[in-house]
Coordinates of C-alpha atoms in Angstrom, one line a residue:
M116 CA 7.4 -15.6 -53.2
K117 CA 6.4 -13.7 -50.4
Y118 CA 2.3 -14.3 -49.4
G119 CA 0.1 -11.8 -47.4
I120 CA -3.1 -10.1 -46.9
D121 CA -4.9 -7.2 -46.9
V122 CA -7.0 -5.5 -44.3
S123 CA -9.3 -2.6 -43.0
Y124 CA -12.2 -1.9 -40.7
A125 CA -14.0 -4.5 -42.7
Q126 CA -12.6 -7.0 -41.1
G127 CA -13.1 -5.6 -37.4
Q128 CA -11.0 -6.6 -34.6
L129 CA -8.7 -9.2 -35.6
D130 CA -6.8 -11.7 -33.1
W131 CA -3.3 -11.4 -35.0
E132 CA -1.5 -13.6 -32.7
R133 CA -4.0 -16.6 -33.6
L134 CA -4.0 -15.7 -36.8
I135 CA -0.8 -15.6 -37.3
D136 CA 0.0 -18.3 -35.7
Q137 CA -2.4 -20.6 -37.7
N138 CA -1.4 -19.2 -41.3
R139 CA 2.1 -18.5 -40.9
D140 CA 2.2 -20.1 -44.7
K141 CA -0.4 -17.5 -45.6
I142 CA 1.0 -14.0 -43.7
D143 CA 4.4 -13.3 -44.8
F144 CA 3.2 -9.7 -44.8
V145 CA 0.0 -7.3 -44.2
M146 CA -1.0 -4.5 -46.3
V147 CA -3.1 -1.9 -44.0
R148 CA -5.2 0.4 -44.9
I149 CA -4.4 4.0 -43.1
G150 CA -7.7 6.0 -44.0
Y151 CA -9.5 7.7 -46.7
G152 CA -10.3 10.7 -47.8
K153 CA -8.7 14.1 -46.7
R154 CA -8.0 12.9 -43.3
T155 CA -10.2 10.0 -42.0
I156 CA -8.0 7.6 -40.5
D157 CA -9.4 3.8 -40.4
A158 CA -11.2 2.3 -37.6
Q159 CA -8.4 -0.5 -37.1
A160 CA -5.5 1.0 -38.4
V161 CA -4.0 1.9 -35.1
R162 CA -4.7 -1.9 -33.9
N163 CA -3.5 -3.3 -36.7
L164 CA -0.4 -1.6 -37.1
T165 CA 0.5 -1.7 -33.6
A166 CA -0.3 -5.4 -33.3
L167 CA 1.5 -6.5 -36.7
N168 CA 4.9 -4.3 -35.2
K169 CA 5.0 -6.3 -31.9
L170 CA 4.2 -9.9 -33.7
G171 CA 7.2 -8.8 -36.2
I172 CA 4.7 -9.3 -39.5
P173 CA 5.9 -6.8 -42.2
C174 CA 3.4 -4.2 -43.1
G175 CA 2.5 -1.7 -46.4
A176 CA 0.2 0.8 -46.0
Y177 CA -2.6 2.0 -48.4
W178 CA -4.9 5.2 -48.2
F179 CA -8.4 5.1 -50.3
S180 CA -8.7 8.3 -52.0
Y181 CA -11.4 10.5 -52.5
A182 CA -9.4 13.2 -54.0
L183 CA -10.9 15.6 -56.8
T184 CA -8.2 17.7 -57.5
R185 CA -4.1 17.2 -57.3
T186 CA -4.0 19.1 -54.1
M187 CA -6.3 16.8 -52.2
A188 CA -4.3 13.9 -53.4
W189 CA -1.4 15.8 -51.9
Q190 CA -3.4 16.0 -48.9
E191 CA -4.6 12.6 -48.4
A192 CA -0.4 11.8 -48.7
L193 CA 0.2 13.9 -45.9
Q194 CA -2.3 12.4 -44.0
C195 CA -0.9 8.9 -44.7
V196 CA 2.4 10.4 -44.0
N197 CA 2.0 11.7 -40.7
F198 CA 0.1 8.9 -39.7
I199 CA 2.4 6.1 -40.4
R200 CA 5.5 7.7 -39.0
D201 CA 5.0 6.2 -35.6
Y202 CA 5.2 2.9 -37.2
K203 CA 7.4 0.0 -38.6
I204 CA 6.6 0.2 -42.3
E205 CA 8.5 -2.3 -44.7
Y206 CA 6.5 -2.9 -47.5
P207 CA 5.3 0.2 -50.2
I208 CA 2.8 3.2 -49.2
V209 CA -0.1 2.4 -51.4
Y210 CA -2.3 5.3 -53.5
D211 CA -6.0 3.5 -53.8
F212 CA -8.2 5.4 -56.7
E213 CA -10.9 3.1 -57.4
Y214 CA -14.4 3.3 -58.8
A215 CA -16.3 4.4 -55.9
S216 CA -13.7 7.1 -55.6
R217 CA -14.4 8.4 -59.5
N218 CA -18.3 7.6 -58.4
Y219 CA -17.9 10.0 -55.4
A220 CA -16.8 13.0 -57.6
R221 CA -19.4 12.1 -60.1
H222 CA -22.3 12.8 -56.9
K223 CA -20.2 15.9 -56.7
G224 CA -20.6 17.0 -60.4
I225 CA -17.4 16.3 -61.4
Y226 CA -15.9 14.5 -64.1
L227 CA -12.4 13.0 -63.8
S228 CA -11.0 11.9 -67.0
G229 CA -7.7 9.5 -67.2
Q230 CA -5.6 12.0 -67.2
D231 CA -7.2 13.9 -64.0
I232 CA -6.5 10.2 -62.3
S233 CA -3.1 9.7 -63.4
G234 CA -2.5 13.1 -62.0
F235 CA -3.9 12.2 -58.7
V236 CA -1.2 9.2 -58.4
E237 CA 1.7 11.4 -59.6
E238 CA 1.0 13.6 -56.7
F239 CA -0.1 11.4 -54.0
C240 CA 3.2 9.3 -55.2
N241 CA 5.4 12.3 -55.4
C242 CA 4.6 13.2 -51.9
I243 CA 5.5 9.9 -50.4
E244 CA 8.6 9.6 -52.1
Y245 CA 9.7 13.2 -50.6
N246 CA 9.1 12.1 -47.2
K247 CA 11.5 9.3 -48.2
Y248 CA 8.9 6.3 -48.5
Y249 CA 8.6 4.0 -51.1
A250 CA 5.8 4.9 -53.3
M251 CA 3.3 2.4 -55.0
F252 CA -0.2 2.8 -56.5
Y253 CA -3.1 0.1 -56.7
T254 CA -4.6 -0.5 -60.1
N255 CA -6.8 -3.1 -62.2
K256 CA -6.8 -4.6 -65.9
D257 CA -9.4 -1.9 -66.6
Y258 CA -7.7 0.7 -65.2
N259 CA -4.3 -0.3 -67.1
L260 CA -5.8 -0.2 -70.2
N261 CA -8.3 2.5 -69.8
I262 CA -7.1 5.0 -67.1
Y263 CA -3.7 5.0 -66.2
N264 CA -1.0 6.8 -68.4
K265 CA 1.6 4.4 -69.3
S266 CA 4.4 6.6 -67.9
L267 CA 3.0 5.8 -64.5
F268 CA 4.3 2.1 -64.8
E269 CA 7.6 3.4 -65.7
R270 CA 7.8 5.7 -63.1
Y271 CA 6.0 3.6 -59.9
D272 CA 5.5 0.0 -58.7
N273 CA 2.0 -1.0 -58.9
W274 CA -0.1 -3.7 -56.6
F275 CA -1.7 -5.2 -59.5
A276 CA -5.8 -6.7 -58.6
Y277 CA -6.0 -9.5 -60.9
Y278 CA -7.7 -12.3 -60.2
T279 CA -6.3 -15.5 -60.8
S280 CA -5.1 -19.1 -60.3
S281 CA -2.1 -19.0 -62.2
P282 CA 0.7 -18.9 -60.0
N283 CA 2.7 -16.8 -61.9
I284 CA 2.7 -12.6 -61.5
P285 CA 1.3 -11.1 -64.4
S286 CA 4.4 -9.3 -66.1
G287 CA 4.9 -5.8 -65.5
T288 CA 3.9 -6.0 -61.4
H289 CA 5.8 -7.7 -58.6
L290 CA 2.9 -7.1 -56.2
Q291 CA -0.5 -8.9 -57.0
Q292 CA -3.8 -9.4 -55.3
Y293 CA -4.4 -12.1 -56.5
S294 CA -8.1 -13.4 -54.9
S295 CA -10.6 -11.8 -53.3
K296 CA -12.3 -15.0 -51.6
G297 CA -9.3 -16.2 -49.7
N298 CA -9.9 -18.1 -46.5
L299 CA -7.7 -18.2 -43.3
N300 CA -8.1 -20.8 -40.3
G301 CA -9.4 -19.3 -37.8
Y302 CA -11.0 -16.7 -39.5
D303 CA -14.9 -16.8 -41.1
K304 CA -15.0 -14.6 -43.7
Y305 CA -13.0 -13.6 -46.8
V306 CA -9.9 -11.9 -47.1
D307 CA -8.1 -10.7 -50.2
L308 CA -5.0 -12.6 -50.7
N309 CA -1.9 -11.1 -52.2
R310 CA 1.8 -12.5 -53.6
T311 CA 4.7 -10.8 -54.7
D312 CA 8.3 -11.8 -55.9
R313 CA 10.2 -9.0 -54.4
D314 CA 11.7 -8.6 -51.1
Y315 CA 10.4 -5.4 -50.3
P316 CA 11.8 -5.2 -46.6
D317 CA 15.4 -5.7 -48.2
I318 CA 14.9 -3.2 -51.2
I319 CA 13.3 -0.3 -48.9
K320 CA 16.3 -0.6 -46.2
K321 CA 18.8 -0.8 -48.9
A322 CA 17.6 2.3 -50.5
K323 CA 17.1 4.3 -47.0
L324 CA 13.7 4.8 -47.2
N325 CA 10.4 4.4 -45.0
H326 CA 12.8 5.9 -42.1
L327 CA 13.9 2.3 -41.4

């Protein structure tokens, strides 16, 4: 089992060298937020990826979506791809559509159905795959049951937010966000904790993806 964290601007300017040194048993990999919406890059994305690449810590990437149409989801994927080309990405590229994404649409007077949102996943992930990267989508139990088409789970890998003390990854997923209240030595705020039973760097490299 490999263990990791996910980070964004919310964690501020992390001292990665010290953080890795003090938490070697908790950080085998890091999922980094690249940006959100049509073209906004996360304020810490450059700093995080640069430091992690320098330290040799495998990274994945995710993009927080505010798409209102399939075309917008494709555009978000392009922005993500264009940014990560300059970095070594050994874990999946993830589409992250959450409750805030759906609420944003409602504020715009747009109701997005499960079919709509499933279409956004397809559009984003297809763009990621078209550009020769490993595609994945973020989900939770509610979205699994009530939003996403079952076909998505057959077509794409998923990053499952399922908070539990169980040592086992739920059936049907291989990357799990298992806590939002993780503690790291040398850092005084909570972090999201993740784990995977797959060797993604090896899988992705053998598939000749992520331009490795």
